[in-house]
């Protein structure tokens, strides 16, 4: 009972702060969404850059090759392409992990706010 009595004078102040807290949460969510969108954009840009780089390298290789050796070189090109694909997949996985971490952090913050609200 004593704790409740001690809390009572704080009540109006907390009620005033509550909308501010909600606004802050909304801002955080918006910022989080913007960051996620930016990360997706960066992912797309990185993949496109890798593809462009691979195309340039591929074009250079084609210029250097003799016509006779085309059949032999296809396997090497495929291996190189597979390596690039693996790199891209690894980058994608890393970025996805980062996204998951971001989402977890957001949910933790949200849960903390909810707990605080419930405590009031």
PDB file of C-alpha atoms in Angstrom:
ATOM      1  CA  UNK A   1       0.000   0.000   0.000  1.00  0.00           C
ATOM      2  CA  UNK A   2       2.790   2.419   0.906  1.00  0.00           C
ATOM      3  CA  UNK A   3       4.315   2.093  -2.562  1.00  0.00           C
ATOM      4  CA  UNK A   4       0.984   2.975  -4.199  1.00  0.00           C
ATOM      5  CA  UNK A   5       0.619   6.037  -1.913  1.00  0.00           C
ATOM      6  CA  UNK A   6       4.155   7.132  -2.842  1.00  0.00           C
ATOM      7  CA  UNK A   7       3.362   6.661  -6.534  1.00  0.00           C
ATOM      8  CA  UNK A   8       0.143   8.730  -6.422  1.00  0.00           C
ATOM      9  CA  UNK A   9       1.757  12.230  -6.583  1.00  0.00           C
ATOM     10  CA  UNK A  10       3.802  11.044  -9.595  1.00  0.00           C
ATOM     11  CA  UNK A  11       0.701   9.912 -11.465  1.00  0.00           C
ATOM     12  CA  UNK A  12      -0.256  13.175 -13.251  1.00  0.00           C
ATOM     13  CA  UNK A  13       3.348  13.763 -14.315  1.00  0.00           C
ATOM     14  CA  UNK A  14       3.556  10.242 -15.749  1.00  0.00           C
ATOM     15  CA  UNK A  15       0.252  10.742 -17.539  1.00  0.00           C
ATOM     16  CA  UNK A  16       1.716  13.883 -19.131  1.00  0.00           C
ATOM     17  CA  UNK A  17       4.857  12.000 -20.157  1.00  0.00           C
ATOM     18  CA  UNK A  18       2.950   9.024 -21.628  1.00  0.00           C
ATOM     19  CA  UNK A  19       1.999  10.707 -24.952  1.00  0.00           C
ATOM     20  CA  UNK A  20       5.605  11.871 -25.284  1.00  0.00           C
ATOM     21  CA  UNK A  21       6.764   8.280 -24.796  1.00  0.00           C
ATOM     22  CA  UNK A  22       4.299   7.079 -27.440  1.00  0.00           C
ATOM     23  CA  UNK A  23       5.507   9.798 -29.843  1.00  0.00           C
ATOM     24  CA  UNK A  24       9.111   8.756 -29.186  1.00  0.00           C
ATOM     25  CA  UNK A  25       8.189   5.137 -29.932  1.00  0.00           C
ATOM     26  CA  UNK A  26       6.525   6.152 -33.201  1.00  0.00           C
ATOM     27  CA  UNK A  27       9.638   8.138 -34.153  1.00  0.00           C
ATOM     28  CA  UNK A  28      11.855   5.169 -33.322  1.00  0.00           C
ATOM     29  CA  UNK A  29       9.686   2.836 -35.404  1.00  0.00           C
ATOM     30  CA  UNK A  30       9.765   5.236 -38.374  1.00  0.00           C
ATOM     31  CA  UNK A  31      13.551   5.596 -38.096  1.00  0.00           C
ATOM     32  CA  UNK A  32      13.863   1.799 -37.861  1.00  0.00           C
ATOM     33  CA  UNK A  33      11.747   1.359 -40.988  1.00  0.00           C
ATOM     34  CA  UNK A  34      13.846   3.975 -42.829  1.00  0.00           C
ATOM     35  CA  UNK A  35      17.058   2.190 -41.788  1.00  0.00           C
ATOM     36  CA  UNK A  36      15.631  -1.142 -42.990  1.00  0.00           C
ATOM     37  CA  UNK A  37      14.658   0.436 -46.333  1.00  0.00           C
ATOM     38  CA  UNK A  38      18.163   1.933 -46.631  1.00  0.00           C
ATOM     39  CA  UNK A  39      19.720  -1.479 -45.899  1.00  0.00           C
ATOM     40  CA  UNK A  40      17.560  -3.104 -48.594  1.00  0.00           C
ATOM     41  CA  UNK A  41      18.630  -0.380 -51.033  1.00  0.00           C
ATOM     42  CA  UNK A  42      22.285  -0.946 -50.125  1.00  0.00           C
ATOM     43  CA  UNK A  43      21.824  -4.700 -50.610  1.00  0.00           C
ATOM     44  CA  UNK A  44      20.344  -4.187 -54.085  1.00  0.00           C
ATOM     45  CA  UNK A  45      23.130  -1.732 -54.989  1.00  0.00           C
ATOM     46  CA  UNK A  46      25.847  -4.133 -53.790  1.00  0.00           C
ATOM     47  CA  UNK A  47      24.347  -7.032 -55.758  1.00  0.00           C
ATOM     48  CA  UNK A  48      24.018  -4.893 -58.906  1.00  0.00           C
ATOM     49  CA  UNK A  49      27.628  -3.692 -58.469  1.00  0.00           C
ATOM     50  CA  UNK A  50      28.824  -7.295 -58.127  1.00  0.00           C
ATOM     51  CA  UNK A  51      26.874  -8.308 -61.243  1.00  0.00           C
ATOM     52  CA  UNK A  52      28.269  -5.322 -63.166  1.00  0.00           C
ATOM     53  CA  UNK A  53      31.809  -6.149 -62.027  1.00  0.00           C
ATOM     54  CA  UNK A  54      31.330  -9.780 -63.056  1.00  0.00           C
ATOM     55  CA  UNK A  55      30.014  -8.693 -66.470  1.00  0.00           C
ATOM     56  CA  UNK A  56      33.037  -6.408 -67.005  1.00  0.00           C
ATOM     57  CA  UNK A  57      35.460  -9.179 -66.002  1.00  0.00           C
ATOM     58  CA  UNK A  58      33.570 -11.617 -68.224  1.00  0.00           C
ATOM     59  CA  UNK A  59      33.779  -9.225 -71.196  1.00  0.00           C
ATOM     60  CA  UNK A  60      37.535  -8.809 -70.683  1.00  0.00           C
ATOM     61  CA  UNK A  61      37.973 -12.585 -70.562  1.00  0.00           C
ATOM     62  CA  UNK A  62      35.974 -12.989 -73.765  1.00  0.00           C
ATOM     63  CA  UNK A  63      38.196 -10.470 -75.566  1.00  0.00           C
ATOM     64  CA  UNK A  64      41.399 -12.231 -74.482  1.00  0.00           C
ATOM     65  CA  UNK A  65      40.274 -15.783 -75.276  1.00  0.00           C
ATOM     66  CA  UNK A  66      41.080 -17.550 -78.535  1.00  0.00           C
ATOM     67  CA  UNK A  67      38.137 -19.037 -80.426  1.00  0.00           C
ATOM     68  CA  UNK A  68      39.587 -22.562 -80.159  1.00  0.00           C
ATOM     69  CA  UNK A  69      39.617 -22.630 -76.338  1.00  0.00           C
ATOM     70  CA  UNK A  70      35.993 -21.551 -75.777  1.00  0.00           C
ATOM     71  CA  UNK A  71      34.748 -25.033 -74.806  1.00  0.00           C
ATOM     72  CA  UNK A  72      37.510 -25.508 -72.220  1.00  0.00           C
ATOM     73  CA  UNK A  73      37.052 -22.081 -70.596  1.00  0.00           C
ATOM     74  CA  UNK A  74      33.323 -22.377 -69.961  1.00  0.00           C
ATOM     75  CA  UNK A  75      33.843 -24.516 -66.846  1.00  0.00           C
ATOM     76  CA  UNK A  76      36.259 -21.971 -65.348  1.00  0.00           C
ATOM     77  CA  UNK A  77      33.796 -19.142 -65.994  1.00  0.00           C
ATOM     78  CA  UNK A  78      31.029 -21.154 -64.356  1.00  0.00           C
ATOM     79  CA  UNK A  79      33.227 -21.762 -61.299  1.00  0.00           C
ATOM     80  CA  UNK A  80      34.031 -18.051 -61.070  1.00  0.00           C
ATOM     81  CA  UNK A  81      30.338 -17.225 -61.372  1.00  0.00           C
ATOM     82  CA  UNK A  82      29.530 -19.772 -58.644  1.00  0.00           C
ATOM     83  CA  UNK A  83      32.129 -18.135 -56.385  1.00  0.00           C
ATOM     84  CA  UNK A  84      30.518 -14.740 -57.016  1.00  0.00           C
ATOM     85  CA  UNK A  85      27.111 -16.227 -56.258  1.00  0.00           C
ATOM     86  CA  UNK A  86      28.457 -17.680 -53.009  1.00  0.00           C
ATOM     87  CA  UNK A  87      29.873 -14.283 -52.041  1.00  0.00           C
ATOM     88  CA  UNK A  88      26.559 -12.627 -52.839  1.00  0.00           C
ATOM     89  CA  UNK A  89      24.678 -15.225 -50.801  1.00  0.00           C
ATOM     90  CA  UNK A  90      27.035 -14.692 -47.857  1.00  0.00           C
ATOM     91  CA  UNK A  91      26.518 -10.914 -48.055  1.00  0.00           C
ATOM     92  CA  UNK A  92      22.749 -11.411 -48.223  1.00  0.00           C
ATOM     93  CA  UNK A  93      22.849 -13.705 -45.186  1.00  0.00           C
ATOM     94  CA  UNK A  94      24.945 -11.196 -43.221  1.00  0.00           C
ATOM     95  CA  UNK A  95      22.563  -8.363 -44.096  1.00  0.00           C
ATOM     96  CA  UNK A  96      19.554 -10.509 -43.174  1.00  0.00           C
ATOM     97  CA  UNK A  97      21.173 -11.290 -39.812  1.00  0.00           C
ATOM     98  CA  UNK A  98      21.713  -7.561 -39.267  1.00  0.00           C
ATOM     99  CA  UNK A  99      18.054  -6.943 -40.130  1.00  0.00           C
ATOM    100  CA  UNK A 100      16.973  -9.625 -37.655  1.00  0.00           C
ATOM    101  CA  UNK A 101      19.143  -8.040 -34.958  1.00  0.00           C
ATOM    102  CA  UNK A 102      17.572  -4.646 -35.692  1.00  0.00           C
ATOM    103  CA  UNK A 103      14.077  -6.122 -35.456  1.00  0.00           C
ATOM    104  CA  UNK A 104      14.958  -7.871 -32.168  1.00  0.00           C
ATOM    105  CA  UNK A 105      16.264  -4.589 -30.732  1.00  0.00           C
ATOM    106  CA  UNK A 106      13.085  -2.775 -31.810  1.00  0.00           C
ATOM    107  CA  UNK A 107      10.877  -5.445 -30.222  1.00  0.00           C
ATOM    108  CA  UNK A 108      12.931  -5.339 -27.003  1.00  0.00           C
ATOM    109  CA  UNK A 109      12.530  -1.537 -26.800  1.00  0.00           C
ATOM    110  CA  UNK A 110       8.812  -1.856 -27.558  1.00  0.00           C
ATOM    111  CA  UNK A 111       8.389  -4.533 -24.864  1.00  0.00           C
ATOM    112  CA  UNK A 112      10.243  -2.383 -22.334  1.00  0.00           C
ATOM    113  CA  UNK A 113       7.919   0.547 -23.059  1.00  0.00           C
ATOM    114  CA  UNK A 114       4.874  -1.730 -22.750  1.00  0.00           C
ATOM    115  CA  UNK A 115       6.165  -3.076 -19.424  1.00  0.00           C
ATOM    116  CA  UNK A 116       6.699   0.499 -18.162  1.00  0.00           C
ATOM    117  CA  UNK A 117       3.146   1.398 -19.230  1.00  0.00           C
ATOM    118  CA  UNK A 118       1.765  -1.692 -17.477  1.00  0.00           C
ATOM    119  CA  UNK A 119       3.723  -0.816 -14.332  1.00  0.00           C
ATOM    120  CA  UNK A 120       1.987   2.573 -14.274  1.00  0.00           C
TER     121      UNK A 120
END
